[in-house]
PDB file of C-alpha atoms in Angstrom:
ATOM      1  CA  LEU A 135     171.034  61.771 192.633  1.00 65.00           C
ATOM      2  CA  ASN A 136     169.752  64.843 194.476  1.00 77.00           C
ATOM      3  CA  VAL A 137     170.541  67.736 192.149  1.00 83.00           C
ATOM      4  CA  GLY A 138     167.584  70.006 192.944  1.00 90.00           C
ATOM      5  CA  ASN A 139     167.607  73.780 192.923  1.00 94.00           C
ATOM      6  CA  ALA A 140     167.885  75.917 196.049  1.00 95.00           C
ATOM      7  CA  LEU A 141     164.587  77.667 195.289  1.00 96.00           C
ATOM      8  CA  ALA A 142     161.530  76.367 193.400  1.00 97.00           C
ATOM      9  CA  GLY A 143     161.723  73.985 190.472  1.00 97.00           C
ATOM     10  CA  ILE A 144     159.668  76.248 188.181  1.00 96.00           C
ATOM     11  CA  ALA A 145     158.383  79.740 188.987  1.00 96.00           C
ATOM     12  CA  VAL A 146     155.901  81.466 186.664  1.00 96.00           C
ATOM     13  CA  ASP A 147     156.157  85.169 187.438  1.00 93.00           C
ATOM     14  CA  VAL A 148     153.587  87.951 187.805  1.00 91.00           C
ATOM     15  CA  ASP A 149     151.702  88.739 184.559  1.00 92.00           C
ATOM     16  CA  ALA A 150     153.220  85.735 182.739  1.00 96.00           C
ATOM     17  CA  SER A 151     150.709  84.078 180.412  1.00 96.00           C
ATOM     18  CA  GLY A 152     150.389  81.508 177.660  1.00 96.00           C
ATOM     19  CA  ASN A 153     153.091  79.095 178.860  1.00 96.00           C
ATOM     20  CA  LYS A 154     152.666  75.327 178.706  1.00 96.00           C
ATOM     21  CA  LEU A 155     154.617  73.373 181.310  1.00 96.00           C
ATOM     22  CA  GLY A 156     154.553  69.691 180.431  1.00 96.00           C
ATOM     23  CA  GLN A 157     152.824  67.439 177.915  1.00 92.00           C
ATOM     24  CA  ASP A 158     149.242  66.266 177.479  1.00 89.00           C
ATOM     25  CA  THR A 159     150.077  62.602 178.120  1.00 83.00           C
ATOM     26  CA  ALA A 160     150.523  61.743 181.792  1.00 77.00           C
ATOM     27  CA  GLY A 161     154.145  61.204 182.819  1.00 77.00           C
ATOM     28  CA  THR A 162     155.639  62.580 179.607  1.00 85.00           C
ATOM     29  CA  GLY A 163     156.193  66.109 180.894  1.00 91.00           C
ATOM     30  CA  ASN A 164     158.901  67.435 183.193  1.00 95.00           C
ATOM     31  CA  LEU A 165     160.463  65.769 186.220  1.00 96.00           C
ATOM     32  CA  ILE A 166     160.447  68.430 188.958  1.00 97.00           C
ATOM     33  CA  ARG A 167     162.274  67.018 191.953  1.00 97.00           C
ATOM     34  CA  PHE A 168     164.403  67.760 195.041  1.00 97.00           C
ATOM     35  CA  ASN A 169     163.885  71.551 194.959  1.00 97.00           C
ATOM     36  CA  GLY A 170     164.254  73.660 198.078  1.00 96.00           C
ATOM     37  CA  GLU A 171     161.158  75.915 197.905  1.00 96.00           C
ATOM     38  CA  GLY A 172     158.461  73.918 196.197  1.00 97.00           C
ATOM     39  CA  GLY A 173     157.773  72.252 192.890  1.00 98.00           C
ATOM     40  CA  VAL A 174     155.863  74.694 190.651  1.00 98.00           C
ATOM     41  CA  LEU A 175     154.790  78.198 191.736  1.00 97.00           C
ATOM     42  CA  LEU A 176     152.311  80.223 189.672  1.00 96.00           C
ATOM     43  CA  ALA A 177     152.365  83.876 190.739  1.00 92.00           C
ATOM     44  CA  VAL A 178     149.459  86.212 191.359  1.00 88.00           C
ATOM     45  CA  ARG A 179     148.177  87.728 188.069  1.00 88.00           C
ATOM     46  CA  SER A 180     149.641  84.882 186.023  1.00 94.00           C
ATOM     47  CA  SER A 181     146.994  83.619 183.592  1.00 95.00           C
ATOM     48  CA  ALA A 182     146.321  81.170 180.771  1.00 96.00           C
ATOM     49  CA  ASN A 183     149.327  79.016 181.701  1.00 97.00           C
ATOM     50  CA  GLU A 184     148.955  75.236 181.606  1.00 97.00           C
ATOM     51  CA  LEU A 185     150.605  72.739 183.947  1.00 97.00           C
ATOM     52  CA  THR A 186     150.041  69.132 182.904  1.00 97.00           C
ATOM     53  CA  GLY A 187     151.675  65.731 182.521  1.00 97.00           C
ATOM     54  CA  ASN A 188     154.514  66.456 184.964  1.00 97.00           C
ATOM     55  CA  ARG A 189     156.039  64.459 187.819  1.00 97.00           C
ATOM     56  CA  ILE A 190     156.434  66.702 190.866  1.00 97.00           C
ATOM     57  CA  GLU A 191     158.267  64.719 193.510  1.00 97.00           C
ATOM     58  CA  GLU A 192     160.157  65.060 196.800  1.00 97.00           C
ATOM     59  CA  ASN A 193     160.371  68.846 196.886  1.00 97.00           C
ATOM     60  CA  GLN A 194     160.657  70.899 200.053  1.00 97.00           C
ATOM     61  CA  GLY A 195     157.660  73.183 200.568  1.00 97.00           C
ATOM     62  CA  ILE A 196     154.455  72.858 198.567  1.00 98.00           C
ATOM     63  CA  ALA A 197     154.020  70.736 195.477  1.00 98.00           C
ATOM     64  CA  ILE A 198     152.090  73.370 193.492  1.00 98.00           C
ATOM     65  CA  ARG A 199     151.077  76.962 194.109  1.00 97.00           C
ATOM     66  CA  TYR A 200     148.161  77.574 191.786  1.00 97.00           C
ATOM     67  CA  ARG A 201     146.400  80.710 190.649  1.00 95.00           C
ATOM     68  CA  PRO A 202     142.822  80.432 189.266  1.00 96.00           C
ATOM     69  CA  GLY A 203     142.650  81.557 185.662  1.00 96.00           C
ATOM     70  CA  ASN A 204     145.365  79.094 184.642  1.00 96.00           C
ATOM     71  CA  THR A 205     144.892  75.396 183.769  1.00 96.00           C
ATOM     72  CA  LEU A 206     145.921  72.588 186.081  1.00 97.00           C
ATOM     73  CA  GLY A 207     145.825  69.353 184.119  1.00 96.00           C
ATOM     74  CA  SER A 208     146.781  65.879 185.343  1.00 96.00           C
ATOM     75  CA  ASN A 209     150.153  65.791 187.103  1.00 97.00           C
ATOM     76  CA  THR A 210     151.666  63.207 189.459  1.00 97.00           C
ATOM     77  CA  CYS A 211     152.640  64.666 192.844  1.00 98.00           C
ATOM     78  CA  THR A 212     154.254  62.422 195.423  1.00 97.00           C
ATOM     79  CA  GLY A 213     156.621  62.673 198.371  1.00 97.00           C
ATOM     80  CA  ASN A 214     156.626  66.459 198.610  1.00 98.00           C
ATOM     81  CA  GLU A 215     157.016  68.049 202.031  1.00 98.00           C
ATOM     82  CA  LEU A 216     153.567  69.619 201.627  1.00 98.00           C
ATOM     83  CA  ASN A 217     151.897  67.404 199.063  1.00 98.00           C
ATOM     84  CA  LEU A 218     149.080  69.816 198.294  1.00 98.00           C
ATOM     85  CA  VAL A 219     147.969  72.544 195.916  1.00 98.00           C
ATOM     86  CA  GLU A 220     147.990  75.980 197.540  1.00 97.00           C
ATOM     87  CA  VAL A 221     145.386  78.045 195.698  1.00 97.00           C
ATOM     88  CA  THR A 222     145.750  81.814 195.853  1.00 94.00           C
ATOM     89  CA  ALA A 223     142.256  83.344 195.989  1.00 94.00           C
ATOM     90  CA  GLY A 224     140.985  84.593 192.648  1.00 94.00           C
ATOM     91  CA  THR A 225     138.569  84.216 189.733  1.00 95.00           C
ATOM     92  CA  LEU A 226     138.362  81.036 187.676  1.00 97.00           C
ATOM     93  CA  ALA A 227     138.852  81.077 183.929  1.00 95.00           C
ATOM     94  CA  VAL A 228     135.675  81.834 181.986  1.00 95.00           C
ATOM     95  CA  THR A 229     136.365  78.661 179.994  1.00 95.00           C
ATOM     96  CA  GLY A 230     136.011  76.707 183.253  1.00 97.00           C
ATOM     97  CA  GLU A 231     138.378  74.721 185.447  1.00 98.00           C
ATOM     98  CA  ARG A 232     138.640  71.153 186.674  1.00 98.00           C
ATOM     99  CA  TRP A 233     140.215  70.435 190.049  1.00 98.00           C
ATOM    100  CA  GLN A 234     141.303  66.800 190.147  1.00 98.00           C
ATOM    101  CA  PRO A 235     143.629  64.566 192.161  1.00 98.00           C
ATOM    102  CA  GLN A 236     147.265  65.028 191.165  1.00 97.00           C
ATOM    103  CA  GLY A 237     148.653  61.552 191.780  1.00 96.00           C
ATOM    104  CA  GLU A 238     148.680  61.146 195.567  1.00 97.00           C
ATOM    105  CA  LEU A 239     147.731  64.803 196.016  1.00 98.00           C
ATOM    106  CA  THR A 240     144.051  65.436 196.825  1.00 98.00           C
ATOM    107  CA  GLN A 241     144.039  68.645 198.920  1.00 98.00           C
ATOM    108  CA  TYR A 242     143.527  72.122 197.461  1.00 98.00           C
ATOM    109  CA  ILE A 243     144.120  74.726 200.196  1.00 97.00           C
ATOM    110  CA  VAL A 244     142.630  78.153 199.395  1.00 96.00           C
ATOM    111  CA  VAL A 245     144.509  81.095 200.947  1.00 94.00           C
ATOM    112  CA  ARG A 246     143.721  84.786 200.897  1.00 88.00           C
ATOM    113  CA  ASN A 247     145.290  86.980 198.253  1.00 79.00           C
ATOM    114  CA  GLY A 248     146.218  89.825 200.550  1.00 67.00           C
ATOM    115  CA  GLN A 249     147.718  91.974 197.816  1.00 57.00           C
ATOM    116  CA  PHE A 250     144.400  92.337 195.993  1.00 57.00           C
ATOM    117  CA  GLY A 251     141.976  91.515 198.814  1.00 64.00           C
ATOM    118  CA  GLU A 252     140.146  88.775 196.959  1.00 77.00           C
ATOM    119  CA  PRO A 253     138.000  86.848 199.442  1.00 83.00           C
ATOM    120  CA  GLY A 254     138.128  83.360 197.983  1.00 93.00           C
ATOM    121  CA  ILE A 255     137.141  81.537 194.819  1.00 97.00           C
ATOM    122  CA  ARG A 256     134.900  83.251 192.296  1.00 96.00           C
ATOM    123  CA  VAL A 257     133.182  81.319 189.505  1.00 98.00           C
ATOM    124  CA  PRO A 258     132.118  83.867 186.873  1.00 97.00           C
ATOM    125  CA  ALA A 259     128.951  83.626 184.800  1.00 98.00           C
ATOM    126  CA  GLY A 260     129.403  81.140 181.966  1.00 97.00           C
ATOM    127  CA  SER A 261     132.195  79.273 183.758  1.00 98.00           C
ATOM    128  CA  THR A 262     131.945  75.739 185.171  1.00 98.00           C
ATOM    129  CA  TRP A 263     133.989  74.674 188.184  1.00 98.00           C
ATOM    130  CA  THR A 264     134.297  70.877 188.223  1.00 98.00           C
ATOM    131  CA  VAL A 265     135.635  69.190 191.359  1.00 98.00           C
ATOM    132  CA  ASP A 266     136.494  65.508 190.962  1.00 98.00           C
ATOM    133  CA  PRO A 267     135.911  62.615 193.395  1.00 98.00           C
ATOM    134  CA  GLY A 268     138.292  62.519 196.348  1.00 98.00           C
ATOM    135  CA  VAL A 269     139.278  66.194 196.169  1.00 98.00           C
ATOM    136  CA  GLU A 270     139.199  68.294 199.343  1.00 98.00           C
ATOM    137  CA  VAL A 271     138.813  72.060 198.840  1.00 98.00           C
ATOM    138  CA  LEU A 272     139.809  73.546 202.191  1.00 97.00           C
ATOM    139  CA  PHE A 273     139.743  77.237 203.097  1.00 96.00           C
ATOM    140  CA  ASP A 274     142.511  78.637 205.311  1.00 93.00           C
ATOM    141  CA  TYR A 275     142.910  81.787 207.385  1.00 82.00           C
ATOM    142  CA  GLU A 276     145.838  83.495 209.099  1.00 68.00           C
ATOM    143  CA  SER A 277     144.097  84.808 212.220  1.00 66.00           C
ATOM    144  CA  GLU A 278     140.800  84.560 214.114  1.00 67.00           C
ATOM    145  CA  SER A 279     139.680  87.840 212.533  1.00 60.00           C
ATOM    146  CA  ASP A 280     140.386  86.557 209.007  1.00 64.00           C
ATOM    147  CA  ARG A 281     137.898  83.734 208.560  1.00 74.00           C
ATOM    148  CA  GLY A 282     135.916  85.152 205.632  1.00 82.00           C
ATOM    149  CA  LEU A 283     137.102  83.048 202.696  1.00 92.00           C
ATOM    150  CA  SER A 284     134.300  81.712 200.518  1.00 93.00           C
ATOM    151  CA  ALA A 285     133.349  80.294 197.144  1.00 97.00           C
ATOM    152  CA  SER A 286     131.078  82.660 195.230  1.00 97.00           C
ATOM    153  CA  ILE A 287     129.373  81.070 192.239  1.00 98.00           C
ATOM    154  CA  ALA A 288     127.824  83.040 189.398  1.00 98.00           C
ATOM    155  CA  GLY A 289     128.320  80.216 186.883  1.00 98.00           C
ATOM    156  CA  THR A 290     128.104  76.482 187.621  1.00 98.00           C
ATOM    157  CA  LEU A 291     129.615  74.245 190.283  1.00 98.00           C
ATOM    158  CA  THR A 292     129.686  70.512 189.549  1.00 98.00           C
ATOM    159  CA  ALA A 293     131.031  68.446 192.444  1.00 98.00           C
ATOM    160  CA  VAL A 294     130.236  64.759 192.077  1.00 98.00           C
ATOM    161  CA  GLY A 295     132.031  62.368 194.393  1.00 98.00           C
ATOM    162  CA  THR A 296     131.432  58.727 195.210  1.00 98.00           C
ATOM    163  CA  ALA A 297     130.462  57.007 198.439  1.00 97.00           C
ATOM    164  CA  ASP A 298     134.090  56.066 199.156  1.00 98.00           C
ATOM    165  CA  ARG A 299     135.652  59.163 197.562  1.00 98.00           C
ATOM    166  CA  PRO A 300     133.468  62.153 198.480  1.00 98.00           C
ATOM    167  CA  VAL A 301     134.224  65.738 197.542  1.00 98.00           C
ATOM    168  CA  VAL A 302     134.859  67.908 200.622  1.00 98.00           C
ATOM    169  CA  PHE A 303     134.452  71.665 201.013  1.00 98.00           C
ATOM    170  CA  GLY A 304     135.614  72.749 204.438  1.00 97.00           C
ATOM    171  CA  SER A 305     138.161  74.233 206.776  1.00 96.00           C
ATOM    172  CA  ALA A 306     141.913  73.876 206.364  1.00 95.00           C
ATOM    173  CA  GLN A 307     141.847  72.997 210.086  1.00 93.00           C
ATOM    174  CA  ARG A 308     139.822  69.874 209.270  1.00 92.00           C
ATOM    175  CA  TYR A 309     142.453  67.510 210.654  1.00 92.00           C
ATOM    176  CA  ALA A 310     143.472  69.750 213.553  1.00 90.00           C
ATOM    177  CA  SER A 311     140.950  72.012 215.279  1.00 90.00           C
ATOM    178  CA  ALA A 312     138.188  72.950 212.835  1.00 92.00           C
ATOM    179  CA  LEU A 313     135.431  75.196 214.196  1.00 93.00           C
ATOM    180  CA  PRO A 314     132.043  76.298 212.848  1.00 95.00           C
ATOM    181  CA  GLY A 315     132.511  79.483 210.836  1.00 95.00           C
ATOM    182  CA  ASP A 316     136.101  78.827 209.749  1.00 95.00           C
ATOM    183  CA  TRP A 317     135.032  79.909 206.233  1.00 95.00           C
ATOM    184  CA  THR A 318     131.920  81.558 204.804  1.00 95.00           C
ATOM    185  CA  GLY A 319     130.504  78.733 202.642  1.00 97.00           C
ATOM    186  CA  LEU A 320     129.322  78.063 199.086  1.00 98.00           C
ATOM    187  CA  ALA A 321     127.267  81.010 197.820  1.00 98.00           C
ATOM    188  CA  PHE A 322     125.143  80.381 194.727  1.00 98.00           C
ATOM    189  CA  ASN A 323     124.309  83.780 193.283  1.00 97.00           C
ATOM    190  CA  PRO A 324     121.271  84.690 191.122  1.00 97.00           C
ATOM    191  CA  GLY A 325     121.263  82.777 187.846  1.00 97.00           C
ATOM    192  CA  SER A 326     123.884  80.254 188.947  1.00 98.00           C
ATOM    193  CA  SER A 327     123.517  76.490 189.234  1.00 98.00           C
ATOM    194  CA  GLY A 328     125.077  73.602 191.078  1.00 98.00           C
ATOM    195  CA  ARG A 329     125.100  69.842 191.326  1.00 98.00           C
ATOM    196  CA  LEU A 330     126.476  68.347 194.542  1.00 98.00           C
ATOM    197  CA  GLU A 331     126.516  64.575 194.925  1.00 98.00           C
ATOM    198  CA  ASN A 332     128.404  62.662 197.611  1.00 98.00           C
ATOM    199  CA  VAL A 333     129.740  65.955 198.938  1.00 98.00           C
ATOM    200  CA  ALA A 334     130.533  67.128 202.462  1.00 98.00           C
ATOM    201  CA  VAL A 335     130.276  70.839 203.306  1.00 98.00           C
ATOM    202  CA  GLU A 336     131.728  71.424 206.759  1.00 98.00           C
ATOM    203  CA  PHE A 337     132.466  74.192 209.301  1.00 97.00           C
ATOM    204  CA  ALA A 338     131.179  77.147 207.266  1.00 97.00           C
ATOM    205  CA  VAL A 339     129.133  80.112 208.451  1.00 96.00           C
ATOM    206  CA  THR A 340     126.315  78.917 206.173  1.00 98.00           C
ATOM    207  CA  GLY A 341     127.105  75.767 204.226  1.00 98.00           C
ATOM    208  CA  LEU A 342     125.084  76.630 201.115  1.00 98.00           C
ATOM    209  CA  THR A 343     123.414  79.930 200.305  1.00 97.00           C
ATOM    210  CA  VAL A 344     121.024  79.485 197.369  1.00 97.00           C
ATOM    211  CA  ASP A 345     119.967  82.951 196.193  1.00 97.00           C
ATOM    212  CA  ASN A 346     117.635  82.702 193.186  1.00 96.00           C
ATOM    213  CA  ALA A 347     119.794  79.852 191.873  1.00 97.00           C
ATOM    214  CA  ASN A 348     119.142  76.237 190.856  1.00 97.00           C
ATOM    215  CA  VAL A 349     120.955  73.676 192.997  1.00 98.00           C
ATOM    216  CA  THR A 350     120.651  69.891 193.214  1.00 98.00           C
ATOM    217  CA  VAL A 351     122.028  68.070 196.268  1.00 98.00           C
ATOM    218  CA  ARG A 352     122.195  64.268 196.497  1.00 98.00           C
ATOM    219  CA  SER A 353     123.640  61.907 199.119  1.00 98.00           C
ATOM    220  CA  SER A 354     125.564  64.710 200.800  1.00 98.00           C
ATOM    221  CA  VAL A 355     126.332  65.990 204.301  1.00 98.00           C
ATOM    222  CA  ILE A 356     126.144  69.643 205.308  1.00 98.00           C
ATOM    223  CA  ALA A 357     127.246  69.970 208.898  1.00 98.00           C
ATOM    224  CA  GLY A 358     128.965  72.077 211.524  1.00 97.00           C
ATOM    225  CA  SER A 359     127.873  75.493 210.218  1.00 98.00           C
ATOM    226  CA  SER A 360     127.825  78.322 212.735  1.00 97.00           C
ATOM    227  CA  GLN A 361     124.483  79.490 211.291  1.00 97.00           C
ATOM    228  CA  ASP A 362     122.378  77.510 208.789  1.00 98.00           C
ATOM    229  CA  GLY A 363     123.251  74.384 206.880  1.00 98.00           C
ATOM    230  CA  ILE A 364     121.397  75.715 203.825  1.00 98.00           C
ATOM    231  CA  ASP A 365     119.787  79.141 203.378  1.00 97.00           C
ATOM    232  CA  LEU A 366     117.295  79.224 200.495  1.00 96.00           C
ATOM    233  CA  THR A 367     116.362  82.780 199.508  1.00 93.00           C
ATOM    234  CA  ASN A 368     114.754  84.983 196.846  1.00 91.00           C
ATOM    235  CA  GLY A 369     112.988  82.311 194.838  1.00 84.00           C
ATOM    236  CA  GLY A 370     115.888  79.894 194.793  1.00 84.00           C
ATOM    237  CA  ASN A 371     115.227  76.356 193.597  1.00 93.00           C
ATOM    238  CA  LEU A 372     116.727  73.564 195.705  1.00 96.00           C
ATOM    239  CA  ASP A 373     116.263  69.852 195.001  1.00 97.00           C
ATOM    240  CA  ILE A 374     117.757  67.958 197.953  1.00 97.00           C
ATOM    241  CA  ARG A 375     117.424  64.237 198.607  1.00 97.00           C
ATOM    242  CA  ASP A 376     119.103  61.474 200.621  1.00 98.00           C
ATOM    243  CA  SER A 377     121.225  64.000 202.481  1.00 98.00           C
ATOM    244  CA  SER A 378     122.062  64.839 206.106  1.00 98.00           C
ATOM    245  CA  LEU A 379     121.941  68.315 207.636  1.00 98.00           C
ATOM    246  CA  GLY A 380     123.222  68.193 211.194  1.00 97.00           C
ATOM    247  CA  GLY A 381     125.211  69.972 213.866  1.00 97.00           C
ATOM    248  CA  ASN A 382     124.440  73.427 212.449  1.00 98.00           C
ATOM    249  CA  GLY A 383     124.085  76.429 214.761  1.00 97.00           C
ATOM    250  CA  ARG A 384     120.552  77.373 213.674  1.00 97.00           C
ATOM    251  CA  TYR A 385     118.527  75.518 211.030  1.00 97.00           C
ATOM    252  CA  GLY A 386     119.493  72.585 208.868  1.00 97.00           C
ATOM    253  CA  LEU A 387     117.490  74.183 206.038  1.00 96.00           C
ATOM    254  CA  ASN A 388     116.237  77.751 206.362  1.00 96.00           C
ATOM    255  CA  ASN A 389     113.703  78.056 203.526  1.00 93.00           C
ATOM    256  CA  GLU A 390     112.853  81.738 203.205  1.00 90.00           C
ATOM    257  CA  THR A 391     111.063  81.377 199.855  1.00 84.00           C
ATOM    258  CA  GLY A 392     107.758  79.946 201.105  1.00 69.00           C
ATOM    259  CA  ALA A 393     107.999  77.111 198.585  1.00 62.00           C
ATOM    260  CA  ARG A 394     108.943  73.488 199.005  1.00 60.00           C
ATOM    261  CA  CYS A 395     112.438  72.567 197.883  1.00 55.00           C
ATOM    262  CA  HIS A 396     111.042  69.273 196.548  1.00 54.00           C
ATOM    263  CA  PRO A 397     107.874  67.225 197.082  1.00 47.00           C
ATOM    264  CA  GLY A 398     107.741  65.914 200.631  1.00 48.00           C
ATOM    265  CA  CYS A 399     110.556  68.226 201.678  1.00 51.00           C
ATOM    266  CA  CYS A 400     109.876  68.531 205.377  1.00 49.00           C
ATOM    267  CA  PRO A 401     109.758  64.814 206.217  1.00 47.00           C
ATOM    268  CA  GLU A 402     112.921  64.198 204.229  1.00 48.00           C
ATOM    269  CA  CYS A 403     114.991  67.181 205.394  1.00 52.00           C
ATOM    270  CA  PRO A 404     115.666  67.183 209.143  1.00 48.00           C
ATOM    271  CA  GLY A 405     115.744  70.731 210.456  1.00 52.00           C
ATOM    272  CA  CYS A 406     113.833  72.195 207.523  1.00 59.00           C
ATOM    273  CA  ARG A 407     112.211  75.548 208.325  1.00 58.00           C
ATOM    274  CA  HIS A 408     109.619  77.182 206.091  1.00 51.00           C
ATOM    275  CA  SER A 409     109.039  80.879 206.592  1.00 41.00           C
TER     276      SER A 409
END
């Protein structure tokens, strides 16, 4: 019986914190179904709320609107009009966050937080952002002049996919009309670290910027950047193997440090440029 609400199933308002929506065991939480404006909406400035163990099904609008700084556990999302997580740009919890498939849902669409001007996802020092196999983190924009969303990492990014379920970082236009430069890219700041394995980074300005950071890349594809696939600067340490860097506007790998990114780098990294 369709007895949904006219608006969203659950709305967590501005500045709300410390609420737990659901249960730790999968499928034992709430049934959120048939609502007119989405399943669960977490507002800007909400924090330390947990959404887990719920069934979010057959809602109009988006399945989940998520705000970094909360906790998105394991929910089952199916049959929603927009079966995706819309992520409002912001800073991840210092305790870290895991972005994982939510049942049939695998897309996390990052949108600008116009009210506060935040330019994307920020991973603070001490925090670990874990992205699970099969997840697509796609950056959106509202106009041609608003293509500056990025992921800025001061802590750690761990994105480990599989050959048949890669992790994707790219443009929200991926299945329509993606263009090089649709988003800024993954920026590893001084002191940060990253592990990317079976990952695709697509249609950025520069796919990876490694600025005095330690980053390992394995079996990955970095392609379609408007500038460089990877820019290695300021003593950064990059260990890249078994990966493809192609279709980028300038260099596949622009190594500005004067050091090799791993033994035998140049033969193994098409497009590698040493300064």
